[in-house]
XYZ file of C-alpha atoms in Angstrom:
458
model
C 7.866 88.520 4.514
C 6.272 87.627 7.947
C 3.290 88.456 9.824
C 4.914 88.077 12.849
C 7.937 87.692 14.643
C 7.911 83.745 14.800
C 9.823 81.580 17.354
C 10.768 78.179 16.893
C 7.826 75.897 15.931
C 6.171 74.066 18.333
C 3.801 72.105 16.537
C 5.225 69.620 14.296
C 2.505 68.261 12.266
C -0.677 70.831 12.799
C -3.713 69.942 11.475
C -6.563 71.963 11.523
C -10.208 71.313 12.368
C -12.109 73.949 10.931
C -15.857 74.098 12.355
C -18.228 76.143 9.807
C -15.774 75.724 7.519
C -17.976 77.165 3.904
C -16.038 76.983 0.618
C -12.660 76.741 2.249
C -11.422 79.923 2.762
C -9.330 78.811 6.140
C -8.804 75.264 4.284
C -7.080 77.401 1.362
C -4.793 79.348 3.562
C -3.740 76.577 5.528
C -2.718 74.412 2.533
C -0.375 77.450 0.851
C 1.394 77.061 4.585
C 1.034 73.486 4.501
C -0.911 72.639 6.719
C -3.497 69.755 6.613
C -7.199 70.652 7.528
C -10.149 68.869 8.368
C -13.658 71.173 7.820
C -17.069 70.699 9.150
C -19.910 72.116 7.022
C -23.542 72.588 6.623
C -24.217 73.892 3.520
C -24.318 71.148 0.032
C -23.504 73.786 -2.275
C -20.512 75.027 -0.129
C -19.323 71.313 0.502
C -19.860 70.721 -3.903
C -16.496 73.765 -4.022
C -15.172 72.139 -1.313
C -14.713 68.618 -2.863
C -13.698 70.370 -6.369
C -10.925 72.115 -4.689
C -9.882 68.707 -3.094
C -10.883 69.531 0.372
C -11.196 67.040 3.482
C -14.762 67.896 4.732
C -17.534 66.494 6.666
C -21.160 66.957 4.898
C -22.738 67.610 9.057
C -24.222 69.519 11.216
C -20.939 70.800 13.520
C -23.546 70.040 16.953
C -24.771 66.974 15.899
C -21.134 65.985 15.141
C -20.138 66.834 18.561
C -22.813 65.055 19.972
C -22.770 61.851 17.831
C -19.531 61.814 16.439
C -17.220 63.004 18.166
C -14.890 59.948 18.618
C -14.891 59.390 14.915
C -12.422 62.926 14.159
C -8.950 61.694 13.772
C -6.925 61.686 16.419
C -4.272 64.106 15.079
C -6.470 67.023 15.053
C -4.743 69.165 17.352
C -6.117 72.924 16.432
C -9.416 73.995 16.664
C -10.704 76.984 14.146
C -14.265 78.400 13.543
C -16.294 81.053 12.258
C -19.597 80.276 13.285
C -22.564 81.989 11.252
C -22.789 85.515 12.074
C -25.638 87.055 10.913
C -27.682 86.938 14.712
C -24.839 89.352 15.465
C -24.487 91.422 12.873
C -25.395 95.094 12.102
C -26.914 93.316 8.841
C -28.739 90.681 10.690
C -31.606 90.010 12.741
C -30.307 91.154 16.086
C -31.105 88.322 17.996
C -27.635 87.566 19.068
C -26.922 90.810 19.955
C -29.783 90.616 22.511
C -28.940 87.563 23.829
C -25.210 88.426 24.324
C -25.366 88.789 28.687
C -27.438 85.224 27.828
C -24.496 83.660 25.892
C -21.769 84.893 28.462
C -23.428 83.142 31.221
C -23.893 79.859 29.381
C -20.041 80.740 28.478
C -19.284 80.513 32.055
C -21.509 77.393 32.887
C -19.864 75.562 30.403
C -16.107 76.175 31.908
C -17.702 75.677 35.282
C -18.181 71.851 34.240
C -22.350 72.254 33.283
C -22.954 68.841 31.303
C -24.270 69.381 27.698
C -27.765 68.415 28.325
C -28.079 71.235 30.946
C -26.701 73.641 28.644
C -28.948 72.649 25.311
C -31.898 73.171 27.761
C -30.799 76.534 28.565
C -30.495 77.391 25.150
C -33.858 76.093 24.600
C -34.829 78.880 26.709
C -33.031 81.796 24.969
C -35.750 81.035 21.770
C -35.738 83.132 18.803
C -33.090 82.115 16.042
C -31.190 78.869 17.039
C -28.267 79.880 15.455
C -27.155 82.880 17.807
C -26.050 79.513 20.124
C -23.894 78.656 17.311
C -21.303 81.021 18.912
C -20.532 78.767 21.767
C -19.965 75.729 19.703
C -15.826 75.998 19.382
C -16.332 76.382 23.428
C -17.937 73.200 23.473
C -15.442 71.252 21.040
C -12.696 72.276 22.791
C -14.000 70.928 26.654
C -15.473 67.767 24.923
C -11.861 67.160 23.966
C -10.897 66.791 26.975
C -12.961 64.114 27.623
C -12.720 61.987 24.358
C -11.054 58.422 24.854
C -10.413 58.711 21.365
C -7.983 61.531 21.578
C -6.875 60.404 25.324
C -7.922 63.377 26.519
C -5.478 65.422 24.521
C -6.677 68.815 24.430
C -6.457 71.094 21.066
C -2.827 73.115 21.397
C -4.333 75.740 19.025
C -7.926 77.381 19.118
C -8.472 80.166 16.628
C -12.017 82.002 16.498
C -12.964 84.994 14.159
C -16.267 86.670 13.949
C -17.705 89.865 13.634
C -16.783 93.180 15.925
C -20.317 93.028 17.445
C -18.835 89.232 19.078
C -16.025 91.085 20.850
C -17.537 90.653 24.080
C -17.999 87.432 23.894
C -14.981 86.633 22.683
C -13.464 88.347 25.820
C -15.323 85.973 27.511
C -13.789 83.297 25.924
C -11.039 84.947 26.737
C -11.127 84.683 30.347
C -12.662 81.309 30.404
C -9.477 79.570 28.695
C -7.025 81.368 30.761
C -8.835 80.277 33.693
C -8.590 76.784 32.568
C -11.304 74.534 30.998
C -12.665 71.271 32.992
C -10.197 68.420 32.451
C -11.482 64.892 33.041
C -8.994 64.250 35.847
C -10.456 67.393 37.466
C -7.646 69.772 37.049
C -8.163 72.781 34.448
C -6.389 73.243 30.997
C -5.321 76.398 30.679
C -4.522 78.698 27.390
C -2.772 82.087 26.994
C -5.021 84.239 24.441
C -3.468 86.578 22.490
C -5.386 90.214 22.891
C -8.808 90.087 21.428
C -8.888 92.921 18.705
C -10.813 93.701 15.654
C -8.452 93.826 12.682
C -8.948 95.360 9.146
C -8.198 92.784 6.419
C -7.480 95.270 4.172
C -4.464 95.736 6.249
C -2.977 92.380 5.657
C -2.926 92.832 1.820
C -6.480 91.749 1.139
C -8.177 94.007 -1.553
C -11.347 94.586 0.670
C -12.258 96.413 4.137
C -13.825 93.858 6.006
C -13.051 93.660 10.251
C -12.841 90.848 11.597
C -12.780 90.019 15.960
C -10.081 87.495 16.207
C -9.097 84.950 19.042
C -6.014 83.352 19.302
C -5.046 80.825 21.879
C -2.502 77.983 22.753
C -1.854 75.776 25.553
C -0.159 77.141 28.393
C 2.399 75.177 28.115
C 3.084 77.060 24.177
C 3.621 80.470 26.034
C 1.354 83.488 24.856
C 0.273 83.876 20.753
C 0.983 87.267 18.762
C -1.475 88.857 17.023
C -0.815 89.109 13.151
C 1.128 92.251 12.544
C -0.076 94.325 9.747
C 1.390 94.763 6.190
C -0.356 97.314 4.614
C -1.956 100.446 5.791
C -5.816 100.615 6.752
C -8.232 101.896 4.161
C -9.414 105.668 5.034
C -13.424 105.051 4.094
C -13.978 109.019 4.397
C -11.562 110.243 1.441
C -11.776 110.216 -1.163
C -15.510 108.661 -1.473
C -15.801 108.960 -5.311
C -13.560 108.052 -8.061
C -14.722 110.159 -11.541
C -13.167 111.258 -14.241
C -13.101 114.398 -12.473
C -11.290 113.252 -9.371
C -9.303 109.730 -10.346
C -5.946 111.450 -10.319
C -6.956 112.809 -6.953
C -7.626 109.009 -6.066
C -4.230 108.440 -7.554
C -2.225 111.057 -5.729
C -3.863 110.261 -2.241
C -2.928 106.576 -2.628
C 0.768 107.931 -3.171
C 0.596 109.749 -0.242
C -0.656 106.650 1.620
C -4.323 108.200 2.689
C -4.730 106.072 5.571
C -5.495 105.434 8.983
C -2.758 104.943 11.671
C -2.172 101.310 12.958
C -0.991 101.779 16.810
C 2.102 99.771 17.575
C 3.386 99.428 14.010
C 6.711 99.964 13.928
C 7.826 98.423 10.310
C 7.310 99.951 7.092
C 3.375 99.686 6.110
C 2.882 99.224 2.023
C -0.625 101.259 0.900
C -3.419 99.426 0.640
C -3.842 96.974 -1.957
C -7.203 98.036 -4.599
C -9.293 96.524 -6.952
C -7.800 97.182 -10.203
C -4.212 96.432 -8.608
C -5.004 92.517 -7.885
C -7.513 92.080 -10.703
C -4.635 93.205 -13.219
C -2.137 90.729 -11.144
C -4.037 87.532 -11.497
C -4.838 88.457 -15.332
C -8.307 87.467 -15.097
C -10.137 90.200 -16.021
C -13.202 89.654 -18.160
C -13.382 91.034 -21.451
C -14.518 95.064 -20.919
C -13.178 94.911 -17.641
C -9.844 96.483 -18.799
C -10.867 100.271 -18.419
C -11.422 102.261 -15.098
C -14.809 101.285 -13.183
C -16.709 101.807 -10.231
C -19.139 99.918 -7.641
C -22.201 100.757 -6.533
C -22.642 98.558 -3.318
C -25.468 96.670 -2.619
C -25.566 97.824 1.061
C -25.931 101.058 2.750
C -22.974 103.205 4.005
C -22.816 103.150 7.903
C -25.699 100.269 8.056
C -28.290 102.663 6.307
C -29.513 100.595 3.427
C -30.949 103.647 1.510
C -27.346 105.127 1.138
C -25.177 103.262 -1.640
C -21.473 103.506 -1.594
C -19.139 103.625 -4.700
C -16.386 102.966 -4.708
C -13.767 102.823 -7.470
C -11.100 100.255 -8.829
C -8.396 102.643 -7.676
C -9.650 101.751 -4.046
C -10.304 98.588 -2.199
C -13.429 96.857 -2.034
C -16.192 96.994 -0.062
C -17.253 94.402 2.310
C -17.470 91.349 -0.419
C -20.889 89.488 0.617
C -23.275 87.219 -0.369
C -24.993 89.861 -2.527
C -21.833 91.059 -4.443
C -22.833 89.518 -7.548
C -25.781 92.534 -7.223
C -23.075 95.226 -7.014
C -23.618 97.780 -10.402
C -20.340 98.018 -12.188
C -20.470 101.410 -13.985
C -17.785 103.381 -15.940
C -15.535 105.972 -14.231
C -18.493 108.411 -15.307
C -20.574 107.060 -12.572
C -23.152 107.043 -15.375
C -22.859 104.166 -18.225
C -22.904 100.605 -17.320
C -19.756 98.251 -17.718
C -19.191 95.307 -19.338
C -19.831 93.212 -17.641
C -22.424 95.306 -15.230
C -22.112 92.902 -12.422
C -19.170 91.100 -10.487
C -18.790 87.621 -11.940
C -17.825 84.918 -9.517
C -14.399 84.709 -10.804
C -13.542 88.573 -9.926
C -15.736 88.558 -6.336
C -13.355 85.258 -5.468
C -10.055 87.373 -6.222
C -11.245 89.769 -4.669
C -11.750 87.651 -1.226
C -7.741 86.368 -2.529
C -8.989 82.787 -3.828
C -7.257 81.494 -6.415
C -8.333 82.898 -9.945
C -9.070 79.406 -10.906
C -10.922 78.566 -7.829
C -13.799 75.926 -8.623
C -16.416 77.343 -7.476
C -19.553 75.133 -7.695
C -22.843 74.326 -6.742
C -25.714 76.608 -6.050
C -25.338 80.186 -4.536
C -22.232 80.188 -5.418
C -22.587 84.662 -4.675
C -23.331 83.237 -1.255
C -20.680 81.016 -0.904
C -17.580 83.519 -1.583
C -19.416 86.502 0.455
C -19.599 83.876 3.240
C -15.639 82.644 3.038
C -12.849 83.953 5.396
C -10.097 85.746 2.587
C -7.382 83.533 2.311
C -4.901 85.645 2.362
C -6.019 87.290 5.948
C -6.244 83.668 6.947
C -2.740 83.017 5.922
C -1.794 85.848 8.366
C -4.144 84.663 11.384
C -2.707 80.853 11.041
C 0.491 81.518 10.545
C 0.417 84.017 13.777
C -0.993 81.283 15.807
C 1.472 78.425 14.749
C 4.354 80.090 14.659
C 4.785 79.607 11.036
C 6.687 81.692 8.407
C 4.337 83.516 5.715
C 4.540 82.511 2.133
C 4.684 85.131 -0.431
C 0.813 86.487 -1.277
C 1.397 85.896 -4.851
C 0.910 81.752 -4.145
C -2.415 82.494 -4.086
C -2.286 83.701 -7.155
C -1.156 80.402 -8.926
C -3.646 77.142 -10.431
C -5.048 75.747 -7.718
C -4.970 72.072 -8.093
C -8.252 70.731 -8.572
C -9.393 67.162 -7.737
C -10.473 65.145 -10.856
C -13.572 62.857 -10.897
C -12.219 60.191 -8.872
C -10.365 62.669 -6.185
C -13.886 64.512 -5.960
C -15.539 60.682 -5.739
C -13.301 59.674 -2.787
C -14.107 62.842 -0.860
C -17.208 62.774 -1.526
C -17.735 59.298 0.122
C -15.866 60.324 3.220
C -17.406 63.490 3.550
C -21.037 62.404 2.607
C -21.209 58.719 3.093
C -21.834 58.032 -0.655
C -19.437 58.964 -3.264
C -22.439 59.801 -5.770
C -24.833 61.544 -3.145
C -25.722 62.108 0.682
C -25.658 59.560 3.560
C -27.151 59.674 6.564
C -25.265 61.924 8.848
C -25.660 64.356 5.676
C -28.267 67.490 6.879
C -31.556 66.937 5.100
C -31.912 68.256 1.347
C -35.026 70.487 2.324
C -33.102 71.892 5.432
C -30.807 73.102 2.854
C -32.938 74.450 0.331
C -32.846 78.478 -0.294
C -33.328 81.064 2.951
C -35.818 82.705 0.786
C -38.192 79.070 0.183
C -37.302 77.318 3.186
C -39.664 76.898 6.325
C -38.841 79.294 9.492
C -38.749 76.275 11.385
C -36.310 74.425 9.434
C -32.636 73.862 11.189
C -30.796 77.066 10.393
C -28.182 76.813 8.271
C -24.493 77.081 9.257
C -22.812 77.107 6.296
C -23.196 78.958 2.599
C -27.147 79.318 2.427
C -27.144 81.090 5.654
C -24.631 83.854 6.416
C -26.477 86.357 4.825
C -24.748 89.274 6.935
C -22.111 91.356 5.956
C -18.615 89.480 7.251
């Protein structure tokens, strides 16, 4: 199975530096197509998983590593991924990106017009309000100060993949438009990219148990020709029927899902399997708690159509909702809608599989609800990557095997490369207290751009 019609590889050893990079949902997907990855994160607690799972990561801020460290990335780096924090531009969040978005365009177009980064951080000085909304133009930024880096002899990244909420769209258009035009080379002459479409896609239609959208950007050098988009597997999720899944109605869940109740995907032209649901994956991992073997349903902790005093429900006969940081608040009851399962709440475990981690993903640290709501599925980013390097798609069900953590010594090593230390944090580490939780920490403390701070749906 493929997500794409692939032609012949043109990267020969990718490896992947992933900004914003949380508990290593990107990381995971890129080592079931093996491919090596480098990720850049905030957040302590999402950086503890990280080194359990054996991940290459940075403990840093991703601007103060462009602006300090740049020349220390290895040289071999040559594709760029992020999912910078979204929760400015979310219908969850704050707003404040969504304001700001004619703001962010034109420091979009500064930037490719050869602004120096001084000018720019001044500018964003002036946007105020929350600091991370200028997150967004960060991969922007990576990707011109490549071209510029002795280190790397100006090689530019041959791959740049970006996902983010639908309300980024526009900006990712922007994007867009600024790579195709070319970005500033140090010789003078532009570097140019071919970008796939920008689109929203539906994870749910790429196998993963869940509807979550996702705006994706996908580009390569020029010289690479122009990326696909992932083609779908699976149909999209119909949110509008059924909405309930009783005793009263489940074989009416049953019979729609073997009808295929689902919305059309334009252009599809191979066979689309149903979506994928709860119970289905749960079941095929064989990690269900004890009581979890009978029918249930979920209350969500968020509002249907961004009205928080609405609850969904959805049942395991359908696919998730949006998993967040707040699943672990999600009521499990019994098909009766009435009496409470065992257990009542999503442990980590089943939220994890339900975002396609491995069942035995280590998940540790602090917030560790946080952490997985935060995480790109690993199965969607299977599809993504594999789009954008031309690679073939492994079978879903490797991400259902052990996933091989690092012992003691594995976790010390990383630790010391990521951190500085291999029993603690250096000094390129983010401070302890500018990490501490979004409900205790000052409003004028460095926002987060890892775990602790995506608190929007994704």
């Amino acid at each position: 199975m493929t997500s794409s019609d692939t032609p012949a590889r043109f990267l020969e050893n990718p490896y992947v530096l992933d900004l914003f990079a949380g508990p290593g949902g990107l990381d995971v997907a890129a080592h079931v197509l093996d491919v090596r990855s480098l990720g850049i994160e905030w957040d302590g607690d999402a950086c503890e998983t990280r080194y359990a799972a054996g991940l290459q990561t940075w403990h840093a801020d991703v601007s103060a590593v462009r602006r300090d460290r740049f020349h220390e990335l290895p040289k071999g780096l040559n594709v760029l991924a992020g999912g910078p924090p979204c929760q400015t531009y979310s219908v969850a969040g704050n707003g404040a990106g969504r304001k700001a978005l004619d703001k962010v365009e034109k420091l979009i177009r500064a930037l490719v017009n050869g602004a120096d980064e001084e000018a720019i951080d001044k500018q964003l000085e002036k946007l105020g309000g929350d600091s991370r909304t200028a997150l967004v133009l960060e991969p922007l930024r990576y990707a011109i100060k490549a071209l510029g880096c002795p280190n790397r002899d100006g090689r530019p990244f041959d791959v740049i993949v970006l996902e983010q909420v639908p309300a980024v769209k526009a900006l990712w258009k922007v994007y867009k438009d600024a790579l195709e035009e070319g970005l500033p080379g140090d010789d003078g002459k532009k570097v140019r990219y071919e970008v796939a479409e920008v689109k929203t896609l539906h994870t749910e239609a790429y196998g993963v148990p869940q509807t979550r959208r996702r705006t994706i950007l996908i580009a390569r050098l020029a010289e690479h020709g122009t990326p696909p988009l992932p083609a779908p597997t699976h149909h999209v999720y119909n949110p509008h029927k059924p909405k309930r899944g009783g005793p009263e109605d489940a074989q009416a869940v049953a019979q729609a899902k073997a009808v295929q109740i689902a919305l059309p995907i334009a252009g599809t032209v191979r066979s689309l399997q149903p979506w994928v649901s709860m119970g289905e994956v749960l079941k095929a991992t064989k990690q269900q708690p004890e009581g979890r073997e009978s029918s249930f349903e979920i209350v969500s902790n968020y509002g249907s159509g961004g009205d928080p005093k609405k609850r969904g429900v959805r049942t395991d006969r359908q696919p998730s909702f949006t998993v967040t940081g707040k699943v672990s608040r999600n009521a499990v009851r019994h098909a009766d809608g009435i009496t409470p399962h065992k257990p009542d709440r999503l442990l980590i475990r089943e939220a994890g599989i339900l975002q396609t981690f491995p069942p035995n993903y280590p998940w540790s640290g602090g917030d560790r609800s946080q952490q997985v709501g935060n995480a790109v599925p690993p199965l969607f980013g299977m599809h993504v990557l594999a789009a954008a390097l031309a690679l073939p798609l492994p079978p879903e069900e490797r991400l259902r095997e052990n996933w091989p953590k690092a012992d003691d010594e594995e976790r010390a090593t990383l630790r010391k490369e990521g951190c500085g230390a291999s029993d603690g944090c250096g000094p390129n580490c983010p401070r302890p207290e500018d990490q501490s939780s979004p409900s205790t920490s000052s409003a004028s403390s460095r926002p987060r751009t890892g775990a602790s701070a995506k608190r929007s749906v994704k």
